[in-house]
PDB file of C-alpha atoms in Angstrom:
ATOM      1  CA  MET A   1      -2.925 -12.369   4.938  1.00 74.00           C
ATOM      2  CA  GLU A   2      -5.769 -14.534   4.971  1.00 77.00           C
ATOM      3  CA  THR A   3      -5.024 -15.526   8.604  1.00 79.00           C
ATOM      4  CA  VAL A   4      -4.788 -11.814   9.216  1.00 76.00           C
ATOM      5  CA  PHE A   5      -7.826 -11.023   8.059  1.00 76.00           C
ATOM      6  CA  ASP A   6      -9.382 -13.535   9.856  1.00 81.00           C
ATOM      7  CA  GLY A   7     -10.157 -15.307   7.243  1.00 79.00           C
ATOM      8  CA  ILE A   8     -10.990 -13.716   4.712  1.00 84.00           C
ATOM      9  CA  PRO A   9      -9.759 -15.147   1.096  1.00 85.00           C
ATOM     10  CA  VAL A  10      -6.531 -13.033  -1.000  1.00 82.00           C
ATOM     11  CA  GLU A  11      -7.604 -13.464  -4.144  1.00 86.00           C
ATOM     12  CA  SER A  12      -4.863 -10.648  -5.692  1.00 87.00           C
ATOM     13  CA  VAL A  13      -1.737  -8.600  -5.690  1.00 84.00           C
ATOM     14  CA  SER A  14      -1.196  -5.552  -6.550  1.00 86.00           C
ATOM     15  CA  MET A  15       2.609  -4.447  -7.631  1.00 85.00           C
ATOM     16  CA  HIS A  16       4.062  -0.925  -5.901  1.00 84.00           C
ATOM     17  CA  ILE A  17       5.220   1.801  -8.944  1.00 85.00           C
ATOM     18  CA  PRO A  18       5.400  -1.012 -12.078  1.00 88.00           C
ATOM     19  CA  SER A  19       7.622  -0.584 -14.318  1.00 91.00           C
ATOM     20  CA  GLN A  20       6.411   0.187 -18.405  1.00 92.00           C
ATOM     21  CA  ASP A  21       8.003  -3.515 -18.453  1.00 93.00           C
ATOM     22  CA  THR A  22       6.133  -4.552 -15.576  1.00 89.00           C
ATOM     23  CA  LEU A  23       3.077  -3.183 -17.377  1.00 88.00           C
ATOM     24  CA  LYS A  24       3.408  -4.337 -20.974  1.00 91.00           C
ATOM     25  CA  ALA A  25       4.128  -7.807 -19.253  1.00 92.00           C
ATOM     26  CA  ASN A  26       0.578  -8.515 -18.314  1.00 90.00           C
ATOM     27  CA  LEU A  27       2.139 -11.047 -16.042  1.00 90.00           C
ATOM     28  CA  THR A  28      -0.367 -13.761 -14.503  1.00 88.00           C
ATOM     29  CA  PHE A  29      -0.216 -16.145 -11.476  1.00 85.00           C
ATOM     30  CA  GLU A  30      -0.367 -20.031 -11.601  1.00 81.00           C
ATOM     31  CA  SER A  31      -2.175 -19.711  -8.001  1.00 80.00           C
ATOM     32  CA  GLY A  32      -5.240 -17.410  -9.597  1.00 81.00           C
ATOM     33  CA  PHE A  33      -4.268 -14.842  -7.993  1.00 86.00           C
ATOM     34  CA  ILE A  34      -5.724 -11.365 -10.427  1.00 89.00           C
ATOM     35  CA  ASN A  35      -3.208  -9.175 -11.310  1.00 90.00           C
ATOM     36  CA  SER A  36      -4.126  -5.307 -10.345  1.00 89.00           C
ATOM     37  CA  TYR A  37      -2.030  -4.298 -12.943  1.00 88.00           C
ATOM     38  CA  SER A  38      -2.535  -6.747 -15.979  1.00 90.00           C
ATOM     39  CA  GLU A  39      -4.761  -5.316 -19.191  1.00 89.00           C
ATOM     40  CA  GLU A  40      -7.943  -6.699 -18.146  1.00 88.00           C
ATOM     41  CA  TYR A  41      -8.022  -4.537 -15.014  1.00 87.00           C
ATOM     42  CA  PHE A  42      -5.557  -1.294 -15.640  1.00 82.00           C
ATOM     43  CA  LYS A  43      -7.052  -0.218 -19.051  1.00 85.00           C
ATOM     44  CA  ASN A  44     -10.808  -1.552 -18.893  1.00 91.00           C
ATOM     45  CA  TYR A  45     -11.635   0.026 -15.070  1.00 93.00           C
ATOM     46  CA  LYS A  46     -11.181   3.891 -15.416  1.00 94.00           C
ATOM     47  CA  TYR A  47      -7.730   4.412 -12.701  1.00 91.00           C
ATOM     48  CA  VAL A  48      -7.063   6.573  -9.685  1.00 92.00           C
ATOM     49  CA  SER A  49      -4.302   6.488  -6.661  1.00 90.00           C
ATOM     50  CA  ASP A  50      -3.821   8.021  -3.683  1.00 89.00           C
ATOM     51  CA  SER A  51      -0.212   9.135  -4.359  1.00 83.00           C
ATOM     52  CA  GLU A  52       1.384  10.750  -1.644  1.00 79.00           C
ATOM     53  CA  MET A  53      -2.179  11.192   0.002  1.00 80.00           C
ATOM     54  CA  ARG A  54      -3.152  13.031  -3.143  1.00 86.00           C
ATOM     55  CA  TRP A  55      -5.045  12.452  -6.096  1.00 90.00           C
ATOM     56  CA  ARG A  56      -4.754  13.246  -9.436  1.00 90.00           C
ATOM     57  CA  GLU A  57      -8.502  13.549  -9.982  1.00 93.00           C
ATOM     58  CA  ASP A  58     -11.015  13.881  -7.671  1.00 93.00           C
ATOM     59  CA  VAL A  59     -11.850  10.852  -6.303  1.00 92.00           C
ATOM     60  CA  ASP A  60     -15.319  11.694  -5.146  1.00 93.00           C
ATOM     61  CA  ASP A  61     -16.166  12.478  -8.452  1.00 95.00           C
ATOM     62  CA  ILE A  62     -15.420   9.947 -10.155  1.00 95.00           C
ATOM     63  CA  VAL A  63     -17.028   7.654  -7.487  1.00 94.00           C
ATOM     64  CA  CYS A  64     -20.523   9.743  -7.703  1.00 95.00           C
ATOM     65  CA  SER A  65     -20.388  10.298 -10.994  1.00 95.00           C
ATOM     66  CA  GLY A  66     -21.795   7.126 -12.525  1.00 93.00           C
ATOM     67  CA  LYS A  67     -20.051   7.562 -15.247  1.00 95.00           C
ATOM     68  CA  TYR A  68     -17.600   4.432 -14.899  1.00 94.00           C
ATOM     69  CA  LYS A  69     -18.806   1.448 -14.808  1.00 93.00           C
ATOM     70  CA  LYS A  70     -15.593  -0.528 -13.349  1.00 93.00           C
ATOM     71  CA  LEU A  71     -12.937   1.923 -10.412  1.00 93.00           C
ATOM     72  CA  HIS A  72      -9.901   0.552  -9.545  1.00 90.00           C
ATOM     73  CA  ILE A  73      -8.949   2.882  -6.602  1.00 90.00           C
ATOM     74  CA  LEU A  74      -5.818   2.459  -4.798  1.00 88.00           C
ATOM     75  CA  THR A  75      -5.015   3.889  -1.825  1.00 86.00           C
ATOM     76  CA  HIS A  76      -2.014   4.104   0.482  1.00 84.00           C
ATOM     77  CA  PRO A  77      -2.707   3.300   4.213  1.00 79.00           C
ATOM     78  CA  ILE A  78      -0.171   4.471   5.356  1.00 80.00           C
ATOM     79  CA  TRP A  79      -1.019   7.712   5.048  1.00 82.00           C
ATOM     80  CA  TYR A  80      -4.531   7.594   7.017  1.00 80.00           C
ATOM     81  CA  ASP A  81      -5.021   7.811  10.733  1.00 78.00           C
ATOM     82  CA  PHE A  82      -6.872   9.828  13.478  1.00 80.00           C
ATOM     83  CA  TYR A  83      -4.039  12.197  14.043  1.00 80.00           C
ATOM     84  CA  ASN A  84      -3.922  15.525  11.814  1.00 80.00           C
ATOM     85  CA  ILE A  85      -0.107  15.007  11.663  1.00 86.00           C
ATOM     86  CA  ASP A  86       2.093  15.928   8.592  1.00 86.00           C
ATOM     87  CA  LYS A  87       3.654  13.921   6.097  1.00 86.00           C
ATOM     88  CA  GLN A  88       6.775  13.898   7.298  1.00 89.00           C
ATOM     89  CA  GLU A  89       5.079  12.979  10.865  1.00 90.00           C
ATOM     90  CA  LYS A  90       3.453   9.913   9.436  1.00 87.00           C
ATOM     91  CA  VAL A  91       6.455   8.357   7.464  1.00 88.00           C
ATOM     92  CA  LEU A  92       8.968   8.876  11.352  1.00 89.00           C
ATOM     93  CA  ASN A  93       5.810   6.992  13.446  1.00 87.00           C
ATOM     94  CA  TYR A  94       5.601   4.480  10.234  1.00 86.00           C
ATOM     95  CA  LEU A  95       9.227   4.039  10.214  1.00 89.00           C
ATOM     96  CA  LYS A  96       9.927   4.243  14.101  1.00 88.00           C
ATOM     97  CA  THR A  97       7.018   0.903  14.154  1.00 88.00           C
ATOM     98  CA  LYS A  98       8.463  -1.065  11.646  1.00 88.00           C
ATOM     99  CA  LYS A  99      12.339  -0.680  13.502  1.00 87.00           C
ATOM    100  CA  GLN A 100      10.382  -1.772  17.285  1.00 87.00           C
ATOM    101  CA  ASN A 101       9.262  -4.380  14.899  1.00 88.00           C
ATOM    102  CA  THR A 102      11.809  -5.351  13.035  1.00 87.00           C
ATOM    103  CA  PHE A 103      14.132  -5.474  16.326  1.00 85.00           C
ATOM    104  CA  ASN A 104      11.003  -7.669  18.001  1.00 85.00           C
ATOM    105  CA  GLU A 105      12.053 -10.400  14.900  1.00 86.00           C
ATOM    106  CA  VAL A 106      15.475 -10.060  15.507  1.00 85.00           C
ATOM    107  CA  SER A 107      15.413 -10.496  18.941  1.00 84.00           C
ATOM    108  CA  ILE A 108      13.977 -13.456  18.434  1.00 86.00           C
ATOM    109  CA  ILE A 109      16.189 -15.084  16.537  1.00 87.00           C
ATOM    110  CA  VAL A 110      19.769 -13.526  18.144  1.00 83.00           C
ATOM    111  CA  PRO A 111      18.249 -13.322  21.833  1.00 81.00           C
ATOM    112  CA  GLY A 112      19.950 -11.120  24.669  1.00 79.00           C
ATOM    113  CA  ILE A 113      20.343  -8.533  22.079  1.00 78.00           C
ATOM    114  CA  ASP A 114      20.911  -5.168  23.374  1.00 74.00           C
ATOM    115  CA  LYS A 115      17.503  -3.529  23.685  1.00 71.00           C
ATOM    116  CA  LYS A 116      20.017   0.118  23.840  1.00 67.00           C
ATOM    117  CA  ILE A 117      19.909  -0.464  19.759  1.00 66.00           C
ATOM    118  CA  MET A 118      15.826   0.785  20.017  1.00 64.00           C
ATOM    119  CA  LEU A 119      16.953   3.720  21.867  1.00 59.00           C
ATOM    120  CA  ASP A 120      18.678   5.610  19.154  1.00 62.00           C
ATOM    121  CA  ASP A 121      15.770   7.406  17.380  1.00 53.00           C
ATOM    122  CA  PHE A 122      15.963   8.810  13.351  1.00 49.00           C
TER     123      PHE A 122
END
């Protein structure tokens, strides 16, 4: 990740949809990475998320209110782009990109793989 972000240090990790057991475990990492779902960050910060582009609370009001000294805001980049397309099309575009990237990776390992595989659409 640090090479992708041009040397900006990555200091935290966030699990996707952690189970209740994972939340209760209050996991720590030897490398010093911050677990964004640890008690320190999940219980002592105001948490808001844009699950499927739906904010359960008005994030603008929360940020602008000044009511909370500490915010834990989770966003999902898949939902944000410059195009006004519906959720299904966003997911389809995401899957097509993943398919192309996976094909590119596999074609390095398996030279000569048939490119027709990529012609099949979802």
